[in-house]
PDB file of C-alpha atoms in Angstrom:
ATOM      1  CA  MET A1204      37.154  -0.967  41.870  1.00 68.00           C
ATOM      2  CA  LYS A1205      34.579  -3.777  41.954  1.00 66.00           C
ATOM      3  CA  GLU A1206      31.923  -1.345  40.732  1.00 75.00           C
ATOM      4  CA  ARG A1207      34.085  -0.376  37.743  1.00 73.00           C
ATOM      5  CA  LEU A1208      34.693  -4.022  36.867  1.00 65.00           C
ATOM      6  CA  LEU A1209      30.979  -4.754  37.194  1.00 66.00           C
ATOM      7  CA  THR A1210      30.070  -1.728  35.054  1.00 78.00           C
ATOM      8  CA  SER A1211      32.672  -2.761  32.467  1.00 73.00           C
ATOM      9  CA  SER A1212      31.340  -6.341  32.424  1.00 74.00           C
ATOM     10  CA  ILE A1213      27.758  -5.146  31.995  1.00 77.00           C
ATOM     11  CA  ALA A1214      28.773  -2.787  29.178  1.00 72.00           C
ATOM     12  CA  LYS A1215      30.609  -5.653  27.450  1.00 74.00           C
ATOM     13  CA  LEU A1216      27.545  -7.921  27.743  1.00 72.00           C
ATOM     14  CA  ILE A1217      25.323  -5.172  26.331  1.00 77.00           C
ATOM     15  CA  ASP A1218      27.707  -4.658  23.393  1.00 73.00           C
ATOM     16  CA  GLU A1219      27.809  -8.413  22.723  1.00 77.00           C
ATOM     17  CA  LYS A1220      24.022  -8.605  22.796  1.00 77.00           C
ATOM     18  CA  LYS A1221      23.746  -5.652  20.379  1.00 79.00           C
ATOM     19  CA  LEU A1222      26.218  -7.337  18.041  1.00 77.00           C
ATOM     20  CA  GLU A1223      24.349 -10.644  18.271  1.00 78.00           C
ATOM     21  CA  ASN A1224      21.041  -8.893  17.480  1.00 71.00           C
ATOM     22  CA  ARG A1225      22.581  -7.033  14.535  1.00 79.00           C
ATOM     23  CA  LEU A1226      24.120 -10.200  13.092  1.00 77.00           C
ATOM     24  CA  ASN A1227      20.830 -12.068  13.523  1.00 78.00           C
ATOM     25  CA  PHE A1228      18.958  -9.254  11.758  1.00 71.00           C
ATOM     26  CA  GLU A1229      21.467  -9.204   8.890  1.00 74.00           C
ATOM     27  CA  ALA A1230      21.264 -12.991   8.486  1.00 85.00           C
ATOM     28  CA  ASN A1231      17.467 -12.908   8.229  1.00 89.00           C
ATOM     29  CA  HIS A1232      16.732  -9.679   6.374  1.00 92.00           C
ATOM     30  CA  ASP A1233      17.386  -8.269   2.947  1.00 95.00           C
ATOM     31  CA  HIS A1234      19.985  -5.518   3.242  1.00 94.00           C
ATOM     32  CA  LEU A1235      18.271  -3.199   0.747  1.00 96.00           C
ATOM     33  CA  THR A1236      14.585  -3.429   1.653  1.00 97.00           C
ATOM     34  CA  GLN A1237      14.930  -4.516   5.288  1.00 95.00           C
ATOM     35  CA  LEU A1238      12.235  -7.144   4.638  1.00 97.00           C
ATOM     36  CA  GLY A1239      12.733 -10.691   5.789  1.00 97.00           C
ATOM     37  CA  ASN A1240      14.751 -12.703   3.277  1.00 97.00           C
ATOM     38  CA  ARG A1241      14.097 -16.138   1.721  1.00 97.00           C
ATOM     39  CA  LYS A1242      15.710 -17.898   4.690  1.00 96.00           C
ATOM     40  CA  SER A1243      13.516 -16.013   7.131  1.00 97.00           C
ATOM     41  CA  CYS A1244      10.415 -16.698   5.041  1.00 97.00           C
ATOM     42  CA  PHE A1245      10.903 -20.452   5.172  1.00 97.00           C
ATOM     43  CA  GLU A1246      11.900 -20.415   8.852  1.00 96.00           C
ATOM     44  CA  ASN A1247       8.682 -18.543   9.710  1.00 96.00           C
ATOM     45  CA  PHE A1248       6.430 -20.299   7.178  1.00 97.00           C
ATOM     46  CA  ALA A1249       4.743 -22.682   9.640  1.00 95.00           C
ATOM     47  CA  THR A1250       3.967 -19.943  12.145  1.00 96.00           C
ATOM     48  CA  LEU A1251       2.686 -17.496   9.546  1.00 97.00           C
ATOM     49  CA  SER A1252       0.680 -20.075   7.625  1.00 96.00           C
ATOM     50  CA  SER A1253      -1.108 -21.056  10.838  1.00 95.00           C
ATOM     51  CA  LYS A1254      -2.275 -17.432  11.228  1.00 96.00           C
ATOM     52  CA  TYR A1255      -2.748 -16.370   7.616  1.00 97.00           C
ATOM     53  CA  PRO A1256      -4.631 -18.502   5.086  1.00 97.00           C
ATOM     54  CA  TYR A1257      -3.257 -16.874   1.902  1.00 98.00           C
ATOM     55  CA  LEU A1258       0.167 -16.508   0.360  1.00 98.00           C
ATOM     56  CA  LEU A1259       0.602 -13.823  -2.290  1.00 98.00           C
ATOM     57  CA  TYR A1260       3.550 -13.969  -4.672  1.00 98.00           C
ATOM     58  CA  PHE A1261       4.708 -10.763  -6.398  1.00 98.00           C
ATOM     59  CA  ASP A1262       7.026 -10.295  -9.351  1.00 97.00           C
ATOM     60  CA  LEU A1263       7.868  -6.918 -10.841  1.00 97.00           C
ATOM     61  CA  ASP A1264       7.080  -6.543 -14.525  1.00 95.00           C
ATOM     62  CA  ASN A1265       9.575  -4.680 -16.683  1.00 94.00           C
ATOM     63  CA  PHE A1266      11.980  -4.223 -13.756  1.00 95.00           C
ATOM     64  CA  LYS A1267      15.119  -5.163 -15.692  1.00 95.00           C
ATOM     65  CA  HIS A1268      14.283  -2.663 -18.433  1.00 93.00           C
ATOM     66  CA  ALA A1269      13.668   0.105 -15.871  1.00 93.00           C
ATOM     67  CA  ASN A1270      16.863  -0.802 -14.020  1.00 91.00           C
ATOM     68  CA  ASP A1271      18.855  -0.652 -17.264  1.00 94.00           C
ATOM     69  CA  LYS A1272      17.168   2.527 -18.508  1.00 95.00           C
ATOM     70  CA  TYR A1273      17.210   4.577 -15.290  1.00 95.00           C
ATOM     71  CA  GLY A1274      20.183   3.036 -13.486  1.00 96.00           C
ATOM     72  CA  HIS A1275      20.725   0.729 -10.560  1.00 94.00           C
ATOM     73  CA  GLN A1276      20.129   3.440  -7.961  1.00 96.00           C
ATOM     74  CA  THR A1277      16.647   3.955  -9.392  1.00 95.00           C
ATOM     75  CA  GLY A1278      16.211   0.181  -9.495  1.00 96.00           C
ATOM     76  CA  ASP A1279      17.031   0.067  -5.785  1.00 97.00           C
ATOM     77  CA  GLU A1280      14.525   2.852  -5.125  1.00 96.00           C
ATOM     78  CA  VAL A1281      11.856   0.871  -7.019  1.00 97.00           C
ATOM     79  CA  LEU A1282      12.544  -2.201  -4.856  1.00 97.00           C
ATOM     80  CA  ILE A1283      12.417  -0.128  -1.669  1.00 97.00           C
ATOM     81  CA  SER A1284       9.176   1.528  -2.780  1.00 97.00           C
ATOM     82  CA  ILE A1285       7.536  -1.830  -3.521  1.00 97.00           C
ATOM     83  CA  SER A1286       8.702  -3.233  -0.191  1.00 97.00           C
ATOM     84  CA  ASN A1287       7.252  -0.215   1.634  1.00 97.00           C
ATOM     85  CA  ALA A1288       3.949  -0.596  -0.209  1.00 97.00           C
ATOM     86  CA  LEU A1289       3.829  -4.310   0.657  1.00 98.00           C
ATOM     87  CA  GLN A1290       4.503  -3.554   4.313  1.00 97.00           C
ATOM     88  CA  THR A1291       1.699  -0.997   4.318  1.00 97.00           C
ATOM     89  CA  GLU A1292      -0.703  -3.528   2.792  1.00 96.00           C
ATOM     90  CA  PHE A1293       0.270  -6.653   4.711  1.00 97.00           C
ATOM     91  CA  GLY A1294       2.437  -5.672   7.690  1.00 97.00           C
ATOM     92  CA  ALA A1295       6.228  -5.743   7.923  1.00 94.00           C
ATOM     93  CA  ASP A1296       6.420  -9.160   9.602  1.00 96.00           C
ATOM     94  CA  ASN A1297       4.322 -10.793   6.846  1.00 96.00           C
ATOM     95  CA  CYS A1298       6.415  -9.676   3.852  1.00 98.00           C
ATOM     96  CA  PHE A1299       9.613 -11.157   2.453  1.00 98.00           C
ATOM     97  CA  ARG A1300      11.949 -10.444  -0.441  1.00 98.00           C
ATOM     98  CA  LEU A1301      12.825 -13.784  -1.956  1.00 97.00           C
ATOM     99  CA  GLY A1302      15.484 -12.255  -4.175  1.00 93.00           C
ATOM    100  CA  GLY A1303      15.766 -10.027  -7.214  1.00 95.00           C
ATOM    101  CA  ASP A1304      12.335  -8.571  -7.900  1.00 97.00           C
ATOM    102  CA  GLU A1305      10.281 -11.329  -6.241  1.00 98.00           C
ATOM    103  CA  PHE A1306       8.384 -10.885  -2.994  1.00 98.00           C
ATOM    104  CA  VAL A1307       5.795 -12.782  -0.967  1.00 98.00           C
ATOM    105  CA  ALA A1308       3.284 -11.738   1.667  1.00 98.00           C
ATOM    106  CA  PHE A1309       1.024 -13.669   3.994  1.00 98.00           C
ATOM    107  CA  SER A1310      -2.520 -12.307   4.204  1.00 98.00           C
ATOM    108  CA  GLN A1311      -5.585 -12.812   6.361  1.00 96.00           C
ATOM    109  CA  VAL A1312      -7.958 -12.040   3.493  1.00 96.00           C
ATOM    110  CA  LEU A1313      -8.039 -12.276  -0.265  1.00 95.00           C
ATOM    111  CA  PRO A1314      -7.684  -8.923  -2.004  1.00 93.00           C
ATOM    112  CA  GLU A1315     -11.134  -7.780  -3.125  1.00 91.00           C
ATOM    113  CA  ASN A1316      -9.766  -6.538  -6.424  1.00 94.00           C
ATOM    114  CA  ILE A1317      -6.338  -7.579  -7.724  1.00 94.00           C
ATOM    115  CA  ASP A1318      -6.109  -4.586 -10.082  1.00 93.00           C
ATOM    116  CA  THR A1319      -6.780  -2.167  -7.217  1.00 95.00           C
ATOM    117  CA  LEU A1320      -4.061  -3.833  -5.132  1.00 96.00           C
ATOM    118  CA  ARG A1321      -1.710  -3.778  -8.123  1.00 95.00           C
ATOM    119  CA  ASN A1322      -2.314  -0.041  -8.614  1.00 94.00           C
ATOM    120  CA  ARG A1323      -1.678   0.725  -4.926  1.00 95.00           C
ATOM    121  CA  LEU A1324       1.591  -1.202  -4.988  1.00 96.00           C
ATOM    122  CA  VAL A1325       2.996   0.547  -8.077  1.00 95.00           C
ATOM    123  CA  GLU A1326       1.588   4.001  -7.340  1.00 93.00           C
ATOM    124  CA  GLN A1327       4.990   5.440  -6.333  1.00 91.00           C
ATOM    125  CA  ILE A1328       6.906   3.835  -9.222  1.00 92.00           C
ATOM    126  CA  PHE A1329       4.440   4.380 -12.053  1.00 85.00           C
ATOM    127  CA  GLU A1330       6.817   6.749 -13.857  1.00 92.00           C
ATOM    128  CA  PHE A1331       9.356   3.941 -14.377  1.00 94.00           C
ATOM    129  CA  ASP A1332       6.901   1.741 -16.306  1.00 92.00           C
ATOM    130  CA  VAL A1333       7.211  -1.042 -13.726  1.00 95.00           C
ATOM    131  CA  GLY A1334       4.186  -3.179 -12.998  1.00 95.00           C
ATOM    132  CA  VAL A1335       3.532  -6.106 -10.728  1.00 97.00           C
ATOM    133  CA  SER A1336       2.189  -9.590 -11.356  1.00 97.00           C
ATOM    134  CA  ILE A1337       0.419 -11.283  -8.459  1.00 97.00           C
ATOM    135  CA  GLY A1338      -0.206 -14.940  -7.723  1.00 97.00           C
ATOM    136  CA  ILE A1339      -2.301 -16.157  -4.809  1.00 98.00           C
ATOM    137  CA  ALA A1340      -2.347 -19.564  -3.147  1.00 98.00           C
ATOM    138  CA  LYS A1341      -4.683 -20.729  -0.408  1.00 97.00           C
ATOM    139  CA  ILE A1342      -2.520 -22.264   2.290  1.00 97.00           C
ATOM    140  CA  THR A1343      -3.479 -25.835   3.057  1.00 94.00           C
ATOM    141  CA  PRO A1344      -2.014 -27.900   5.895  1.00 90.00           C
ATOM    142  CA  ASN A1345      -1.374 -30.972   3.734  1.00 92.00           C
ATOM    143  CA  GLU A1346       1.102 -29.145   1.464  1.00 95.00           C
ATOM    144  CA  SER A1347       4.727 -28.300   2.162  1.00 96.00           C
ATOM    145  CA  PRO A1348       5.914 -24.687   2.067  1.00 97.00           C
ATOM    146  CA  ASP A1349       7.666 -25.464  -1.242  1.00 96.00           C
ATOM    147  CA  GLU A1350       4.428 -26.747  -2.771  1.00 97.00           C
ATOM    148  CA  ILE A1351       2.436 -23.721  -1.599  1.00 97.00           C
ATOM    149  CA  MET A1352       5.142 -21.351  -2.820  1.00 97.00           C
ATOM    150  CA  HIS A1353       5.258 -23.139  -6.178  1.00 97.00           C
ATOM    151  CA  ARG A1354       1.473 -22.872  -6.574  1.00 98.00           C
ATOM    152  CA  ALA A1355       1.535 -19.134  -5.781  1.00 98.00           C
ATOM    153  CA  ASP A1356       4.453 -18.677  -8.200  1.00 97.00           C
ATOM    154  CA  SER A1357       2.567 -20.559 -10.938  1.00 97.00           C
ATOM    155  CA  ASN A1358      -0.493 -18.386 -10.375  1.00 97.00           C
ATOM    156  CA  MET A1359       1.718 -15.296 -10.599  1.00 97.00           C
ATOM    157  CA  TYR A1360       3.023 -16.466 -13.987  1.00 95.00           C
ATOM    158  CA  SER A1361      -0.559 -16.994 -15.106  1.00 95.00           C
ATOM    159  CA  ASP A1362      -1.350 -13.411 -14.073  1.00 94.00           C
ATOM    160  CA  LYS A1363       1.744 -12.174 -15.923  1.00 92.00           C
ATOM    161  CA  SER A1364       0.798 -13.999 -19.132  1.00 89.00           C
ATOM    162  CA  HIS A1365      -2.781 -12.706 -19.062  1.00 82.00           C
ATOM    163  CA  LYS A1366      -1.577  -9.135 -18.620  1.00 71.00           C
ATOM    164  CA  ILE A1367       0.755  -9.476 -21.598  1.00 52.00           C
ATOM    165  CA  ILE A1368      -2.127 -10.743 -23.717  1.00 41.00           C
ATOM    166  CA  ARG A1369      -4.342  -7.839 -22.604  1.00 38.00           C
ATOM    167  CA  GLN A1370      -1.614  -5.277 -23.321  1.00 42.00           C
ATOM    168  CA  THR A1371      -0.724  -6.598 -26.760  1.00 39.00           C
ATOM    169  CA  PRO A1372      -2.669  -4.984 -29.624  1.00 39.00           C
ATOM    170  CA  ARG A1373      -4.884  -7.381 -31.565  1.00 37.00           C
ATOM    171  CA  THR A1374      -3.766  -8.034 -35.124  1.00 42.00           C
TER     172      THR A1374
END
C-alpha cells in the first residue's frame, strides 16, 4: 500500500513538473514559430549581450501583401520558414520573434555580406515575393536593451528605405 501511495505521489509530482515546464515554455515562446518571444528576449538580453556583441533586427518586406494574397495559412508558413532560417543561421536560443513579422537575433560575428544573408533567409519563401530588411547594432555596455533595440530597428528601417530606392525605376 505504501509503495502504491509513493508511486502515485511521484507520478503526481512528475505531472506537475511537466505542466510547470509547459506553462513556462508557453509564457516565453511564440506559439507559431516556437522562438523566444519579446518577453523572453528582454529577460535574456543581459546574458546574451554579454556573449554576443551584435544584435540583428529583421523585418519582413511585403509580408502583409503576401498574407493577403496567399492567405493566412501561407503567411504562417512564411513566418515559420523565416524562423527556421534564423535558427539555422544564429542558433535557436539566440533568436526571438518580437511580434508580427519582426525578429531579432544575437550574433557573435557581423555577417560578411548582408545580401547573401538576406538571400539565405528568404530562399524558401522567394515565391511569395517576401523579402527581409536587416538592421545591425553593436552591443555596448553603456546602453540599455531598449536603446540597443531601437538602434538596430532604426538601422533596419534605413536598410528598408535603401532597398525601396534601389528597386524603384529611375524617372
